[in-house]
CSV table of C-alpha atoms in Angstrom, one decimal:
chain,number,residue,atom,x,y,z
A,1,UNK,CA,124.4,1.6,-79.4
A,2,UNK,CA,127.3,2.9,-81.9
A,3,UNK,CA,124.6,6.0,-82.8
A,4,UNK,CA,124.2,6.6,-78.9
A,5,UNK,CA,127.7,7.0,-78.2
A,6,UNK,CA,128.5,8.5,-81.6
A,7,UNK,CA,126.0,11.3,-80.6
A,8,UNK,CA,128.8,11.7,-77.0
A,9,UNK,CA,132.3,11.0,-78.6
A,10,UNK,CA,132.3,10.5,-82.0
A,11,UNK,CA,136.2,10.4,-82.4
A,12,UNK,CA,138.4,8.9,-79.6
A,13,UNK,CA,141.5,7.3,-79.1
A,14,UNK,CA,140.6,4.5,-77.0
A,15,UNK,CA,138.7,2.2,-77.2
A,16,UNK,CA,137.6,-1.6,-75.2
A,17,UNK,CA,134.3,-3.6,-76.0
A,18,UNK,CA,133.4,-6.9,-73.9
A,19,UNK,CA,130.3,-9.1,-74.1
A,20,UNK,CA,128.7,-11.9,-73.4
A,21,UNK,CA,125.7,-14.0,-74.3
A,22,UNK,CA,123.7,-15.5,-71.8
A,23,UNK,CA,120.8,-18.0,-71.8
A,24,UNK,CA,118.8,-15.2,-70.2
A,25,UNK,CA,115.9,-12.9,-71.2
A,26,UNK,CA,117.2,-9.2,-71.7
A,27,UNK,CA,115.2,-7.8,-68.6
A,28,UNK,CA,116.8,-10.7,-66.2
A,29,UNK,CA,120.6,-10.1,-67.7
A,30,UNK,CA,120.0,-6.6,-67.4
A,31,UNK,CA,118.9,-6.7,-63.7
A,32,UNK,CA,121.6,-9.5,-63.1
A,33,UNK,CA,124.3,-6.4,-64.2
A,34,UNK,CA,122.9,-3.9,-62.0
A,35,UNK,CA,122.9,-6.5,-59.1
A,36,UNK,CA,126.7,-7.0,-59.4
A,37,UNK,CA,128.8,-6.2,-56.8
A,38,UNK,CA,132.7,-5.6,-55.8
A,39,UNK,CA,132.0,-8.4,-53.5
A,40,UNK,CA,131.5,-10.4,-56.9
A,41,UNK,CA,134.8,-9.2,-58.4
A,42,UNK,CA,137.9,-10.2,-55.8
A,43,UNK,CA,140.9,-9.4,-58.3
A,44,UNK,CA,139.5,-6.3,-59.6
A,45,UNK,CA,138.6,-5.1,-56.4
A,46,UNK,CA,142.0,-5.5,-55.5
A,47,UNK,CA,142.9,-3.3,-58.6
A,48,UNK,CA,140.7,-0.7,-57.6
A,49,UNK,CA,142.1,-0.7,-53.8
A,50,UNK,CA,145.8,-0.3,-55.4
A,51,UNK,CA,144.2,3.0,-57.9
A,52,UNK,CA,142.6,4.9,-55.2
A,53,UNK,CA,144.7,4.2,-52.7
A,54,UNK,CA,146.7,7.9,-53.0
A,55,UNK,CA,143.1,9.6,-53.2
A,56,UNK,CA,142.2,6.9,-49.9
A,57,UNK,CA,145.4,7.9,-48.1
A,58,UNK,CA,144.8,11.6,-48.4
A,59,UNK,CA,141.4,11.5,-47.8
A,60,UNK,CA,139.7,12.5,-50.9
A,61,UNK,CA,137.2,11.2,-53.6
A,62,UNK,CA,134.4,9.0,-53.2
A,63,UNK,CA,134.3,5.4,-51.9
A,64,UNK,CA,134.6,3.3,-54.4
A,65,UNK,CA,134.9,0.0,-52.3
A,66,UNK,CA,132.2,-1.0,-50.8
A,67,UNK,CA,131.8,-4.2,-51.8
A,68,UNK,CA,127.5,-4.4,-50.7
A,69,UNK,CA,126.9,-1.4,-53.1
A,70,UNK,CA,126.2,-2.0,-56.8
A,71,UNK,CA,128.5,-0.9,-59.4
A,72,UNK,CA,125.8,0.8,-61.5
A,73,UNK,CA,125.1,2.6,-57.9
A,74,UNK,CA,128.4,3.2,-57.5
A,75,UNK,CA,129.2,5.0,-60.6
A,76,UNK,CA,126.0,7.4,-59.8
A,77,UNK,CA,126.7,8.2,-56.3
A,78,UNK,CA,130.2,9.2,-58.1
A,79,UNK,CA,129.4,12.5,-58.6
A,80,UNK,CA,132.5,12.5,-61.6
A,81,UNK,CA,130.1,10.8,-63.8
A,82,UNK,CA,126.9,12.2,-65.3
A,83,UNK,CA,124.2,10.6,-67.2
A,84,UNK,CA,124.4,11.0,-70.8
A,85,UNK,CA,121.7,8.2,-71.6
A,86,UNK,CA,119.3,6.0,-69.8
A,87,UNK,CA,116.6,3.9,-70.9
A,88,UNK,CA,116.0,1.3,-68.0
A,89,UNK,CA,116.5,-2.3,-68.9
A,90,UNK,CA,117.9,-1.6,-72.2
A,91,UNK,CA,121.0,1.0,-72.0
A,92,UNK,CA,122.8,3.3,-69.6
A,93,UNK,CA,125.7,5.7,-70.9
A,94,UNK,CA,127.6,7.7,-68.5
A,95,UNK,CA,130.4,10.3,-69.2
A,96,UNK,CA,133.3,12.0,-67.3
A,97,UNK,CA,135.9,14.4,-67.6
A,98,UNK,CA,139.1,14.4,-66.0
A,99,UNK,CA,143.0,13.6,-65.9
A,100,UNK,CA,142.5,10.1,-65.3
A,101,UNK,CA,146.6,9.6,-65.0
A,102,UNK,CA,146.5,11.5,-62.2
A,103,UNK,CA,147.2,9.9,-59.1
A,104,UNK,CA,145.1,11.8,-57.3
A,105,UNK,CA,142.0,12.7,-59.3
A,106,UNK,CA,141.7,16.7,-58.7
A,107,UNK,CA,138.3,18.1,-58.0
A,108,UNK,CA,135.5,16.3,-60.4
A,109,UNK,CA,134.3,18.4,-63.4
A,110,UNK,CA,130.4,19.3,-63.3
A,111,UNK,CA,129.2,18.9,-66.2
A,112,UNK,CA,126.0,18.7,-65.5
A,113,UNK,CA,124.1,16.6,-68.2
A,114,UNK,CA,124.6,15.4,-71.9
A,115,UNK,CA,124.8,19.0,-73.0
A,116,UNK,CA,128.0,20.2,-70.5
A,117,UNK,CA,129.7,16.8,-71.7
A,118,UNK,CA,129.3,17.7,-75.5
A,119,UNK,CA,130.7,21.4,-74.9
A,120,UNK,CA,133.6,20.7,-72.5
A,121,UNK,CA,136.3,20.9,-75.0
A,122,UNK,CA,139.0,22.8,-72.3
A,123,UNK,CA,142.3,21.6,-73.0
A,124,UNK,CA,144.8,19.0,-70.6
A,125,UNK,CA,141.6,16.9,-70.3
A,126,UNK,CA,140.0,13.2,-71.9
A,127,UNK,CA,136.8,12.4,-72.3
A,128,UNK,CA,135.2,9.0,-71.4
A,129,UNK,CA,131.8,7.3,-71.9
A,130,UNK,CA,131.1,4.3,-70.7
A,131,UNK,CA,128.0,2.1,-72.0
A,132,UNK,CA,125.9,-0.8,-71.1
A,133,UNK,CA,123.7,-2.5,-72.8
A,134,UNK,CA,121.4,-5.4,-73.2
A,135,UNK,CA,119.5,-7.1,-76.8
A,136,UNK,CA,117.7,-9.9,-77.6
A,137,UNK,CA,119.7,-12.7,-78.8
A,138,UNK,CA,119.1,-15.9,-80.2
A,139,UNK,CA,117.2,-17.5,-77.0
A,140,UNK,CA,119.1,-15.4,-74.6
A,141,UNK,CA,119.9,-12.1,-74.7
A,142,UNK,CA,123.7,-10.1,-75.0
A,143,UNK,CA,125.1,-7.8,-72.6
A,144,UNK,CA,127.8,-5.2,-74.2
A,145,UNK,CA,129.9,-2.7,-72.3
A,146,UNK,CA,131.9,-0.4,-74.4
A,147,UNK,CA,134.3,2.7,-73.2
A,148,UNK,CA,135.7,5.5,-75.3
A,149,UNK,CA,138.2,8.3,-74.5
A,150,UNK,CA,139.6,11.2,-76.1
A,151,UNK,CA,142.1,14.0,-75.4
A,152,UNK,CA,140.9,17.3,-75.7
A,153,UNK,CA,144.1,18.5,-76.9
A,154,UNK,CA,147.4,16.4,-78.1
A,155,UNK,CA,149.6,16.5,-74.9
A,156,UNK,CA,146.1,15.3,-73.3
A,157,UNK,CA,146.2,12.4,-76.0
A,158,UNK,CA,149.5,11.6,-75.4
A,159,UNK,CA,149.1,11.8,-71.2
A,160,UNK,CA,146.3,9.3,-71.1
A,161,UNK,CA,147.8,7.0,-74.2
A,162,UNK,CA,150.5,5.8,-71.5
A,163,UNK,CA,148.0,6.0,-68.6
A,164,UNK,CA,145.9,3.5,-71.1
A,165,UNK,CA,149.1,1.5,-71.9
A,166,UNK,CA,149.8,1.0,-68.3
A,167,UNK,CA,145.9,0.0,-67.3
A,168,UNK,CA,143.8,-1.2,-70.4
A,169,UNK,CA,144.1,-4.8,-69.2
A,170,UNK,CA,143.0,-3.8,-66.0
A,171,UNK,CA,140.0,-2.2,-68.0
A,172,UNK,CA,139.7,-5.4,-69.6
A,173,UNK,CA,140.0,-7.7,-67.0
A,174,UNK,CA,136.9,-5.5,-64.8
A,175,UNK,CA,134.4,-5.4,-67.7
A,176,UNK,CA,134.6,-9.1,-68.1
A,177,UNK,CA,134.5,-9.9,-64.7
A,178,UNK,CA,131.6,-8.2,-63.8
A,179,UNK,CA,129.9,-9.7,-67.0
A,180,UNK,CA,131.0,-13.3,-66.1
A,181,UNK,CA,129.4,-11.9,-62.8
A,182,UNK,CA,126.2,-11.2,-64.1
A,183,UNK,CA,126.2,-14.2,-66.4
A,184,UNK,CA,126.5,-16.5,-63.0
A,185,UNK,CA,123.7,-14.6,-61.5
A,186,UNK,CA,121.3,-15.5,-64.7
A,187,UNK,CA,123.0,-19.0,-64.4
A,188,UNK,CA,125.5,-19.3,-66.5
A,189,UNK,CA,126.9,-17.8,-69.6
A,190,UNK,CA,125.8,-20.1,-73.1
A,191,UNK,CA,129.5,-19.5,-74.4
């Protein structure tokens, strides 16, 4: 996966990985993670609620709650992340552009595809991919998710270094959740 997101953002700033092994084959863990809901994840949900809750009150942005919808559908009816790499079952890296500390996210970048991500180099911005994956391990199999995010300029850097201080165990505490999440619906992490 490292070449994958190397190929997208090579240098960053930040950066969280979280896994899990489960007793699973890689095609059931991987369809267990794109079955996972906010309706699986109570405490981040609540996160997210307190996030966009400027963006909710005035109206703008997506919907990020509903709790029925997927998150992998979620993050591609978001139209502030493109695909940057998909191969079904085994990997999905998506990519976004924006001020992430501000309150309320300003109009979404269009990118377009993996080409518009790997130009976009306008300064006061970062630069995020997020991956999934799934591999053969052992018996099982092991889910990964990794993000990455870079400033495209130095007060950018600094900007989303405190936004990062103030939310990176919020990060943390969603990616393992919704991997705990897909581990209960293969039945049951192995450790």
């Amino acid at each position: 996966m490292d070449e994958t997101l190397d190929r997208f953002l090579p240098v960053y700033g930040h950066r969280a990985v979280h896994g899990i092994t489960l007793a699973a084959p890689p095609e059931r863990a991987w369809a267990a993670l794109q079955q996972v809901t906010l309706a699986d994840l109570p405490l981040p949900r609540m996160l997210l609620a307190v996030r966009t809750l400027p963006s909710r009150l005035l109206g703008t942005g997506p919907d990020l709650l509903d709790r029925s919808v997927p998150l992998a559908e979620l993050f591609r009816r978001d139209d502030r992340w493109v695909t940057l790499a998909d191969e079904p079952g085994r990997v999905l890296v998506l990519g976004r552009v924006a001020r992430f500390w501000d309150p309320v996210p300003r109009a979404p970048v269009r990118l377009g595809d993996g080409g518009g991500f790997l130009a976009f180099g306008e300064p006061g911005w970062a630069k995020a991919v997020i991956s999934h994956e799934v591999f053969a391990h052992g018996s099982g199999s092991r889910l990964v998710t990794e993000t990455r995010i870079q400033g495209t300029d130095a007060r950018a850097r600094r900007r989303f270094a405190a936004y990062w201080f103030l939310i990176r165990p919020g990060v943390g505490l969603i990616r393992r959740s919704a991997l705990a999440a897909a581990g209960r619906r293969c039945a049951g992490p192995v450790r």
